[in-house]
Short mmCIF file of C-alpha atoms in Angstrom, two decimals:
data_model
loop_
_atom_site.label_atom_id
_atom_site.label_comp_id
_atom_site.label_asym_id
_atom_site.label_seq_id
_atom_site.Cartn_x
_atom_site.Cartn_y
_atom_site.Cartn_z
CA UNK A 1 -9.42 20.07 13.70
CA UNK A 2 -10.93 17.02 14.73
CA UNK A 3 -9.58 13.48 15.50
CA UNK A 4 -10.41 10.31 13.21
CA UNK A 5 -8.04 8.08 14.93
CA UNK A 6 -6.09 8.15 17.90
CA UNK A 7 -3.49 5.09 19.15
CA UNK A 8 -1.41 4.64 21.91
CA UNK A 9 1.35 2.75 20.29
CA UNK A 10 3.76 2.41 23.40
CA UNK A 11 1.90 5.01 26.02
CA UNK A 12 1.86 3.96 30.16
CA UNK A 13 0.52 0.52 30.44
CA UNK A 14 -1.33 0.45 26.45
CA UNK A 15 0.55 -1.14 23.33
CA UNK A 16 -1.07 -0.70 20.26
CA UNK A 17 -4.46 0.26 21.07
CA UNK A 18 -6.43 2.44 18.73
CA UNK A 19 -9.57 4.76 19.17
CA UNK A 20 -11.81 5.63 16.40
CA UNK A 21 -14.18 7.98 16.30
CA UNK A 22 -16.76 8.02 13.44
CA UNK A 23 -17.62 11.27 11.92
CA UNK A 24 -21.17 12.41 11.53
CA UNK A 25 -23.24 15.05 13.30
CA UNK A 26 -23.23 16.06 16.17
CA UNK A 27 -19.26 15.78 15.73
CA UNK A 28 -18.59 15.53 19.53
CA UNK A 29 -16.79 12.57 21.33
CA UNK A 30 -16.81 11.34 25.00
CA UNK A 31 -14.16 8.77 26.45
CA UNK A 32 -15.51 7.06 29.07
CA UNK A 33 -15.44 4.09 31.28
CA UNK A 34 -14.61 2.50 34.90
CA UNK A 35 -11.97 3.96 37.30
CA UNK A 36 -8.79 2.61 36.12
CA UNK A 37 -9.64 2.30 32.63
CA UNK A 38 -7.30 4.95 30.72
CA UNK A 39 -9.28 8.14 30.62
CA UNK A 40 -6.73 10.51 32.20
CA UNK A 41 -4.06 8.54 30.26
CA UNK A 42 -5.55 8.89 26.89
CA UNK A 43 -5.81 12.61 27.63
CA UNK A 44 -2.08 13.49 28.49
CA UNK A 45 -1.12 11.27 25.53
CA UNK A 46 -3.22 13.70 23.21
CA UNK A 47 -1.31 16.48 24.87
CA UNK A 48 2.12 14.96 24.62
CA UNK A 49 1.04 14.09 20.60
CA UNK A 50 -0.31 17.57 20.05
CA UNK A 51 2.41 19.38 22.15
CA UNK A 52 5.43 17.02 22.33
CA UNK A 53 6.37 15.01 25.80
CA UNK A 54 7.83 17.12 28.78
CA UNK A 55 11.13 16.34 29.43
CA UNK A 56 9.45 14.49 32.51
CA UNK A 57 7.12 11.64 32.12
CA UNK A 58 5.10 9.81 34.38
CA UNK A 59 4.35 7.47 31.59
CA UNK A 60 7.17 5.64 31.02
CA UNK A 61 7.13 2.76 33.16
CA UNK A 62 6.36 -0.11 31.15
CA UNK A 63 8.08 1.50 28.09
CA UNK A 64 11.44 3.31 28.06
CA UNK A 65 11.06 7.18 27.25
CA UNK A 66 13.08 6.28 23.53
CA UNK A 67 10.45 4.12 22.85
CA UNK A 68 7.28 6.32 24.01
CA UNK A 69 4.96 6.83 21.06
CA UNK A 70 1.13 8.42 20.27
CA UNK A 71 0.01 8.57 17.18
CA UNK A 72 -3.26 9.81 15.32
CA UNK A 73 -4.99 10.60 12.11
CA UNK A 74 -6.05 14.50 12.33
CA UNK A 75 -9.38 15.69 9.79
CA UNK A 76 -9.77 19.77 9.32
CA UNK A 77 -10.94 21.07 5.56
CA UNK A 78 -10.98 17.86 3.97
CA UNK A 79 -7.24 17.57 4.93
CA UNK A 80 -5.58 14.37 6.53
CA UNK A 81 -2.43 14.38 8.63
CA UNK A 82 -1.15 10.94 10.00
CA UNK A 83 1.44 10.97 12.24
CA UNK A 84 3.13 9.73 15.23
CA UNK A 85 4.96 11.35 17.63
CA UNK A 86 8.08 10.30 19.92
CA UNK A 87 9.69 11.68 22.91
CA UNK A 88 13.07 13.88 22.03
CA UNK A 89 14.31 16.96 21.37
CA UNK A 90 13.58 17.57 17.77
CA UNK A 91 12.45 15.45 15.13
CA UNK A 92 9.83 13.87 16.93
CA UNK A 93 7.05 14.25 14.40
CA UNK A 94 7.11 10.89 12.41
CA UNK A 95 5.69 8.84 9.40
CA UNK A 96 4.18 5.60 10.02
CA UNK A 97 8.05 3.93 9.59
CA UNK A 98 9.39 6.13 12.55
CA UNK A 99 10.88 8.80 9.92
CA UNK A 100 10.81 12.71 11.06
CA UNK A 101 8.30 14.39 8.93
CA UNK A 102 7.50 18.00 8.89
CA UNK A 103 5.31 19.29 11.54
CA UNK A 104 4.14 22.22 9.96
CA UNK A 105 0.35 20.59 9.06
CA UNK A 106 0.19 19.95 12.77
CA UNK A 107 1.13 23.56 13.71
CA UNK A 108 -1.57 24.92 10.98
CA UNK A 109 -4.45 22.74 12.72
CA UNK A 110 -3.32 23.89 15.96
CA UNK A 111 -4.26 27.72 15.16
CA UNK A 112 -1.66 28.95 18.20
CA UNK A 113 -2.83 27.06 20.39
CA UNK A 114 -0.67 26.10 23.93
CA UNK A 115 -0.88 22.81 25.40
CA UNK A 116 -2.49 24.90 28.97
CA UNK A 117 -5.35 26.41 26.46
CA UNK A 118 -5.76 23.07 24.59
CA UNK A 119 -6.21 21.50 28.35
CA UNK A 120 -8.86 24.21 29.08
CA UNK A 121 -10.57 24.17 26.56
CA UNK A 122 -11.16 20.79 24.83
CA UNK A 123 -9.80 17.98 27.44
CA UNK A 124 -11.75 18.01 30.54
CA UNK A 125 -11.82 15.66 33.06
CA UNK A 126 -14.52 14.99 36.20
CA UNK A 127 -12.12 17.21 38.38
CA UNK A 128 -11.81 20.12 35.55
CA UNK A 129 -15.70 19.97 35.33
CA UNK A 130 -16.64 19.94 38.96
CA UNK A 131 -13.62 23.05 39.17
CA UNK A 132 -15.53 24.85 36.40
CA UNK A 133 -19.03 24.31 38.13
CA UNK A 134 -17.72 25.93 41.56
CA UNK A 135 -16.54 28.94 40.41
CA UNK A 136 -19.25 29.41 38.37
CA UNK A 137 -21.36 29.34 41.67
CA UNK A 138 -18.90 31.06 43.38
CA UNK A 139 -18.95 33.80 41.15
#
């Protein structure tokens, strides 16, 4: 699975900003940019898109939780999936008009994974890295 597009519709402090990333090889994307820029935000809303929001947010201040939304545009085998994704307690996968749509192409490109093994594994941070690097030392 691999992301075309990602947008923060109504995320933390971000209204309808968008990410693209090209596709080409080598197929691997870095986010980066000054302290304070929206790094560590843009990775829990991938998490809360991929895995649905907590019932706790810390990223609801500008927006209230009802109107919380991530979307993206997902690429794996020459298959598409837009979506969006709102906080709630079911229904939350929706269309481009805010409609519930069936999450089950999500769940495919997901192959089982958790949101702790997705956090591992594909969205590290400085602190993750520098973690990583110690106990690889330590060990």
């Amino acid at each position: 699975m691999r992301f075309c597009e990602l947008e923060l519709i109504r995320y933390a402090r971000f209204e309808n900003c968008r990410l693209n990333f090209r596709q080409g090889t080598p197929d691997f994307h870095i986010v980066f940019g000054p302290n304070e820029a929206g790094k560590s935000t843009t990775l829990a809303a991938i998490s809360d898109l991929l895995f649905g929001f907590p019932a706790r947010t810390d990223y609801a201040f500008r927006f209230d939780m009802p109107l919380l939304r991530v979307g993206a545009v997902l690429e794996e085998d020459g298959r598409r999936f837009a979506f969006r994704r709102k906080k709630g307690n079911k229904g939350t996968v929706l269309n481009a008009d805010d409609r519930p749509i069936d999450e089950q192409p999500l769940i495919a490109m997901l192959h089982g994974q958790e949101r702790n093994l997705y956090r591992l594994g594909w969205s590290l941070d400085h602190h993750r890295l520098r973690e990583g690097g110690k106990a690889i030392v330590d060990a």
